[in-house]
PDB file of C-alpha atoms in Angstrom:
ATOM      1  CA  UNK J 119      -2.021 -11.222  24.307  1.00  0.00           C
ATOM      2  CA  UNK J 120      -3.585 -13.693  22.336  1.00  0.00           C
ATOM      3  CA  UNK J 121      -2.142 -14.436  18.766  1.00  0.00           C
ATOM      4  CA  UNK J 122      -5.944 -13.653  16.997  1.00  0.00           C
ATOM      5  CA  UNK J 123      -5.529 -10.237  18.185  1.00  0.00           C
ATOM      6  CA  UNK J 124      -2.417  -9.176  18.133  1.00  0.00           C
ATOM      7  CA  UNK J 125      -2.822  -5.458  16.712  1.00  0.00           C
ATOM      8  CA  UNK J 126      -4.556  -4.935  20.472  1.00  0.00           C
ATOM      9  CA  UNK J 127      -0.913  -5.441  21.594  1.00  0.00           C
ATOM     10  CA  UNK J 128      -0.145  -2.980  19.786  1.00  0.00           C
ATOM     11  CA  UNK J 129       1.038  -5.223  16.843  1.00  0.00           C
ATOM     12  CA  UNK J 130       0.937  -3.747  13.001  1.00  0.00           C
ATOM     13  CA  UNK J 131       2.183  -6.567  11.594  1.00  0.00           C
ATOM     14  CA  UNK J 132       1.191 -10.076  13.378  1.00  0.00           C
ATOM     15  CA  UNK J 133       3.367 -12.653  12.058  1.00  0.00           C
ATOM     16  CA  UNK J 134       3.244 -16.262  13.051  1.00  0.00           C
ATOM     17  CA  UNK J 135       7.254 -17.977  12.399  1.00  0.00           C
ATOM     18  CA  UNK J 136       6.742 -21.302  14.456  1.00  0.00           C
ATOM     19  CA  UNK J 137       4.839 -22.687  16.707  1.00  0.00           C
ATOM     20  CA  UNK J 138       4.242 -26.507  18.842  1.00  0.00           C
ATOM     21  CA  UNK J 139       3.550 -29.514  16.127  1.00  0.00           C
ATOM     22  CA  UNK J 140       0.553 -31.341  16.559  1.00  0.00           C
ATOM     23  CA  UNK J 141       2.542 -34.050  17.931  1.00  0.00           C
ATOM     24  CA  UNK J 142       5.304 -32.137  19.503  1.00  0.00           C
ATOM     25  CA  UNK J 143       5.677 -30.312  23.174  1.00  0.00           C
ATOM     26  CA  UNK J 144       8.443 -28.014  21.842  1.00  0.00           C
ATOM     27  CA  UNK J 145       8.380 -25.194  19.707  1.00  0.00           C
ATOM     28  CA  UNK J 146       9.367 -25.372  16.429  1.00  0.00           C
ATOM     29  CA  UNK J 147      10.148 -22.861  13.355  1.00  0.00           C
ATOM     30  CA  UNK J 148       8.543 -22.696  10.231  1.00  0.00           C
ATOM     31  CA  UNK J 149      11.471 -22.120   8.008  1.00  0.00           C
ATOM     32  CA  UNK J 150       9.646 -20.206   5.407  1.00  0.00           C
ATOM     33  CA  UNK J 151       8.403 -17.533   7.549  1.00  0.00           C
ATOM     34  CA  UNK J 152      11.791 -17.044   9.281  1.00  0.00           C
ATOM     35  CA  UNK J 153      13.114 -16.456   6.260  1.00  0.00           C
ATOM     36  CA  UNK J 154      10.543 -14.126   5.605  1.00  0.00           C
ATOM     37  CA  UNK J 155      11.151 -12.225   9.182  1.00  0.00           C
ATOM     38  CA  UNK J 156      15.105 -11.848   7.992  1.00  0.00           C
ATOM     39  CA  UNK J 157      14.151 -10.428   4.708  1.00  0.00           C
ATOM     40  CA  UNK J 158      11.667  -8.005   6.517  1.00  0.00           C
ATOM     41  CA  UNK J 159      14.397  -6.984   9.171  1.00  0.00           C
ATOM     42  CA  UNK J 160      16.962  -6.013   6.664  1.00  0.00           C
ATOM     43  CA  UNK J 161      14.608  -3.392   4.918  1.00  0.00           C
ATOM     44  CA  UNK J 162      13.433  -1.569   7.998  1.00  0.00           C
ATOM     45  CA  UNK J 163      16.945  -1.594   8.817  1.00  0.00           C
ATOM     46  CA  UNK J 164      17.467   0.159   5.183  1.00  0.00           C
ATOM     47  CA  UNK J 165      14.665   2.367   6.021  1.00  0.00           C
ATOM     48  CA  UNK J 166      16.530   3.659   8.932  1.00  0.00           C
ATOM     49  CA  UNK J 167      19.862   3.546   7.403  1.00  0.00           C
ATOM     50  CA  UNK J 168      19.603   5.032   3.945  1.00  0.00           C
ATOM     51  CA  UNK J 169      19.661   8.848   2.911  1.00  0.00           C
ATOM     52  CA  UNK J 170      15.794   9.891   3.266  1.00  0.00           C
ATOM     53  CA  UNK J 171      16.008  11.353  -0.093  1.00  0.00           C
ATOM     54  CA  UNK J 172      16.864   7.394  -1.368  1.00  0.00           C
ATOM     55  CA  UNK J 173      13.524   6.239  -0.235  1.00  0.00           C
ATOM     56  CA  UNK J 174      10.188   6.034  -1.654  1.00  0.00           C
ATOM     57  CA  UNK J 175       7.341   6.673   0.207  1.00  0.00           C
ATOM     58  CA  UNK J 176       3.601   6.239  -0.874  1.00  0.00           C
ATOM     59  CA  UNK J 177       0.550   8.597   0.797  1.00  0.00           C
ATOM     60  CA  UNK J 178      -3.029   7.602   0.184  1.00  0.00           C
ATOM     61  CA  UNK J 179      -5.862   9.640  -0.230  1.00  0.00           C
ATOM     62  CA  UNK J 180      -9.308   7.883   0.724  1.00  0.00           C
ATOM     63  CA  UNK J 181     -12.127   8.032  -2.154  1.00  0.00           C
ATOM     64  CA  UNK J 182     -15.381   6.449  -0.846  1.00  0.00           C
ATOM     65  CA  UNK J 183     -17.829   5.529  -2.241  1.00  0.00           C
ATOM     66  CA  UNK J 184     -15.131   4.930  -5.528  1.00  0.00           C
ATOM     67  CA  UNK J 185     -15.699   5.666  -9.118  1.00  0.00           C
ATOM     68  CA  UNK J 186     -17.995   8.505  -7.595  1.00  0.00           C
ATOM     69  CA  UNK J 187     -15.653  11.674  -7.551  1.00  0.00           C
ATOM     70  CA  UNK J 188     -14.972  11.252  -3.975  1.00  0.00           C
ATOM     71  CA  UNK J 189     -10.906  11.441  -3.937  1.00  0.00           C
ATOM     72  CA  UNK J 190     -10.070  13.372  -1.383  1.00  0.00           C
ATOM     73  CA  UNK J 191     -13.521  14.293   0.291  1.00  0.00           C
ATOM     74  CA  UNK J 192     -13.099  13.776   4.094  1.00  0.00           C
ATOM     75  CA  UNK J 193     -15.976  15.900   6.611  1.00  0.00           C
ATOM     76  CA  UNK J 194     -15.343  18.808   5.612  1.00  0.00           C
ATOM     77  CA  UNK J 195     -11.565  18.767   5.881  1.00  0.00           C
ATOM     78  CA  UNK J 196      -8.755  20.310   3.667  1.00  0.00           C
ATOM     79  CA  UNK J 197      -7.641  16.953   1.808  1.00  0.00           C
ATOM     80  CA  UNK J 198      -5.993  18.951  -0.323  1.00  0.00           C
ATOM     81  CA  UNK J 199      -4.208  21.926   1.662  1.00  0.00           C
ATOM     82  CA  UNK J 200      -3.764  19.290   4.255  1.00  0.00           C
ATOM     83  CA  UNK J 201      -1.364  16.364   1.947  1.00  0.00           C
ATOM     84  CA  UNK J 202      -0.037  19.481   0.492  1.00  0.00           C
ATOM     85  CA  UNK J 203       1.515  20.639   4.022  1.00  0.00           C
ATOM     86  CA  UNK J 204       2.537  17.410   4.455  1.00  0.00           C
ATOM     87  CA  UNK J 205       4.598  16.904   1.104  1.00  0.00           C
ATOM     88  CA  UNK J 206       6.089  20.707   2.306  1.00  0.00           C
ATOM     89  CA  UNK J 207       7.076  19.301   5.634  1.00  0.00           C
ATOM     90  CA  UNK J 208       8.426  15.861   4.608  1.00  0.00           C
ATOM     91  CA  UNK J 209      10.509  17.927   1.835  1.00  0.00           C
ATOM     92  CA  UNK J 210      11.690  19.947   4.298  1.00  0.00           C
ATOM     93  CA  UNK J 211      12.830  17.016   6.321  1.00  0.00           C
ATOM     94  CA  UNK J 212      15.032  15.814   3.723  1.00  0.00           C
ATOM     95  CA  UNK J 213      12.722  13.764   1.399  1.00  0.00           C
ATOM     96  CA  UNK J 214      13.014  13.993  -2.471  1.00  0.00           C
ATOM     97  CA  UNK J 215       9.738  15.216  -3.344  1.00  0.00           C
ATOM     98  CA  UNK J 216       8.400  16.739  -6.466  1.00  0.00           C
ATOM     99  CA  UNK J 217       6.246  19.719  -5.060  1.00  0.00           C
ATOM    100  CA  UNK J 218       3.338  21.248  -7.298  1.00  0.00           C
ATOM    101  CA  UNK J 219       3.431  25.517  -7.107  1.00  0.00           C
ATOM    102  CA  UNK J 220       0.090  25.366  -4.894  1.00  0.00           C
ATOM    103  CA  UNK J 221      -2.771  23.320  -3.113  1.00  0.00           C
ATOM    104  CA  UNK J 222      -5.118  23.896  -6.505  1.00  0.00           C
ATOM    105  CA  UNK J 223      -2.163  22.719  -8.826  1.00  0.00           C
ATOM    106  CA  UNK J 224      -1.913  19.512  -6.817  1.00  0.00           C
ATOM    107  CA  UNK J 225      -5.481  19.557  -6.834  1.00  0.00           C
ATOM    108  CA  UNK J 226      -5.689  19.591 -10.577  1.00  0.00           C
ATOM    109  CA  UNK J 227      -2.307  17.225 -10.625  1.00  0.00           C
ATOM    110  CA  UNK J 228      -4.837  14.209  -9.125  1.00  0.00           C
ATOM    111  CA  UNK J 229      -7.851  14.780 -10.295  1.00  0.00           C
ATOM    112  CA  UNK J 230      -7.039  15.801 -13.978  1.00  0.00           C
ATOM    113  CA  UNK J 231      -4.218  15.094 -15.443  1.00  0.00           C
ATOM    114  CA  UNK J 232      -4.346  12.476 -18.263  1.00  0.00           C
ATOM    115  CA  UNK J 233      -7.483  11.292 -16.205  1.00  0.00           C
ATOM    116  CA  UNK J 234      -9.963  11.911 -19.075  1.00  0.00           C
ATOM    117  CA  UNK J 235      -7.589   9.447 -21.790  1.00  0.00           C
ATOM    118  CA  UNK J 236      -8.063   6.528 -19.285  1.00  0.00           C
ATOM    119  CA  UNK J 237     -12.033   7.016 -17.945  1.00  0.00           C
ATOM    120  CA  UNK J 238     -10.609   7.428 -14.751  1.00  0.00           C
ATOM    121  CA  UNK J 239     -11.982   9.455 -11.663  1.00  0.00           C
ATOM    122  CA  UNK J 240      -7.962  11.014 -10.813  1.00  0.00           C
ATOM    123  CA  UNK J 241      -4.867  11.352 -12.839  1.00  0.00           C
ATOM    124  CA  UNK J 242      -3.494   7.225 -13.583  1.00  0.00           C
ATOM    125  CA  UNK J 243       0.101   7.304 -12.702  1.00  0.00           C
ATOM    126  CA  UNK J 244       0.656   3.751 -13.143  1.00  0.00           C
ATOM    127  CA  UNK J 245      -1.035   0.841 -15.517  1.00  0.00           C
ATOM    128  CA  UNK J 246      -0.615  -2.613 -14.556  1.00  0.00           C
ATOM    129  CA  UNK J 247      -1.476  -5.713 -17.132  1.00  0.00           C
ATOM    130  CA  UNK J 248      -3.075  -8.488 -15.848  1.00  0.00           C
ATOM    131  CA  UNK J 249       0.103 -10.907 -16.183  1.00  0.00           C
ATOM    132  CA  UNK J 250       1.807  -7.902 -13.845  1.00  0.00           C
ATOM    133  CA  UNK J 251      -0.864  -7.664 -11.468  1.00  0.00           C
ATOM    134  CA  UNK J 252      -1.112 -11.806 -11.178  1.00  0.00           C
ATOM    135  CA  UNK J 253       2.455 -12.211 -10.490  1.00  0.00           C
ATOM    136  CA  UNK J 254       2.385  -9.493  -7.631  1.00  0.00           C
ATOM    137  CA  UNK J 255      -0.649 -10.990  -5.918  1.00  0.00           C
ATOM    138  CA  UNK J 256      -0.562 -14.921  -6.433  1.00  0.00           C
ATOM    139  CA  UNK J 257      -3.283 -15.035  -3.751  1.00  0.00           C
ATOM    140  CA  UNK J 258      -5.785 -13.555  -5.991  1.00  0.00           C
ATOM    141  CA  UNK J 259      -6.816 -17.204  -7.907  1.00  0.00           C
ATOM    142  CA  UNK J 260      -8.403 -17.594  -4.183  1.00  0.00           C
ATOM    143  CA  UNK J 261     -10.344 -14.543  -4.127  1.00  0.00           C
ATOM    144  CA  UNK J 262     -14.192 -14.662  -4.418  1.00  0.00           C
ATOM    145  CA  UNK J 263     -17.531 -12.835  -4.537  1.00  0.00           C
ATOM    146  CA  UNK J 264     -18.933 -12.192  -1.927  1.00  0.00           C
ATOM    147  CA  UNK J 265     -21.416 -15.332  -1.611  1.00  0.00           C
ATOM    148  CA  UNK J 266     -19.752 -16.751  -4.972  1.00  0.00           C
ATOM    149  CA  UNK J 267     -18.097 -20.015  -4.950  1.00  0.00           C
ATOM    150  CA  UNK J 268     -16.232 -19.415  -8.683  1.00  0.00           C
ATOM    151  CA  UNK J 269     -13.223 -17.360  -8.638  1.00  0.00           C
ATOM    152  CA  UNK J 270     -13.736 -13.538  -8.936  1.00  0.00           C
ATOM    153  CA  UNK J 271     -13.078 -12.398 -12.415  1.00  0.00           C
ATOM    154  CA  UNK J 272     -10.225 -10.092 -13.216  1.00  0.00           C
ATOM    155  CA  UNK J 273     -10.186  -6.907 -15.011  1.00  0.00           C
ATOM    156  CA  UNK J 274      -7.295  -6.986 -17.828  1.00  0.00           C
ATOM    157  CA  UNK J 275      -5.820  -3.783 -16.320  1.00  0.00           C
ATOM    158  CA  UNK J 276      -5.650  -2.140 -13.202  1.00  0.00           C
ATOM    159  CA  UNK J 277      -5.040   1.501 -12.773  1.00  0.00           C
ATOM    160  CA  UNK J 278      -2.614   3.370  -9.792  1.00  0.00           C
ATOM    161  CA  UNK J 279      -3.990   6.632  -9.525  1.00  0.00           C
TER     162      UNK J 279
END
């Protein structure tokens, strides 16, 4: 397949680690990336190593349009009952997993919570300063609005809900 679409090879995470120099006829690796392969390697071998109940695992819930009380709307679909039977199942598989009594108390666990304090739409788990949130995603001094040629401007927090 060609590199530009790798994820139609079935590919989740395309990741280019050398290539032929502009003046060269053999392949060469960037050292960087290799690097960054190895480092990559070693934690999914942790992931399939370590006690499940050692790892962390993260489940998203899709809110669209945001800001518009839309966390966990989906076509007329469970969200709730539905993330709920899958925290039950990955418990039961050996996960550490903090399970609410029922599908309304996880209900009310994301969508109130201390949501009111912060102005938020769900429950805020997490609050990230700016200085946090910059040195996590150095990339972001690149980002811009859409049609914009100055840099987007940050918010001084950023909420994990």
């Amino acid at each position: 397949m060609q590199i530009a679409i790798p994820e139609i090879d079935g590919a989740t995470e395309p990741f280019v680690f050398g290539g032929i120099p502009a003046r060269g006829v053999e392949p060469a690796p960037l050292e960087d990336r290799c690097l960054r392969i190895a480092r990559r390697l070693k934690r999914w071998h942790r992931l399939q190593t370590v006690d499940r109940d050692q790892l962390k695992l993260a489940l998203t819930l899709y809110c669209f349009p945001p800001n518009k009380g839309n966390l966990g709307t989906a076509a007329d679909l469970d969200v709730f009952a539905s993330l709920f039977d899958i925290l039950r199942r990955i418990k039961d598989e050996g996960y550490r997993v903090d399970m609410p009594e029922s599908v309304d108390a996880l209900r009310e666990m994301l969508l109130g919570g201390n949501s009111e304090a912060f102005g938020a739409t769900a429950n805020v788990a997490y609050r990230m300063k700016l200085d946090e949130y910059l040195r996590v995603c150095p990339w972001v001094s690149e980002m811009r609005l859409s049609g914009d040629r100055r840099p987007a401007r940050l918010i001084p927090t950023a909420a994990i809900c």
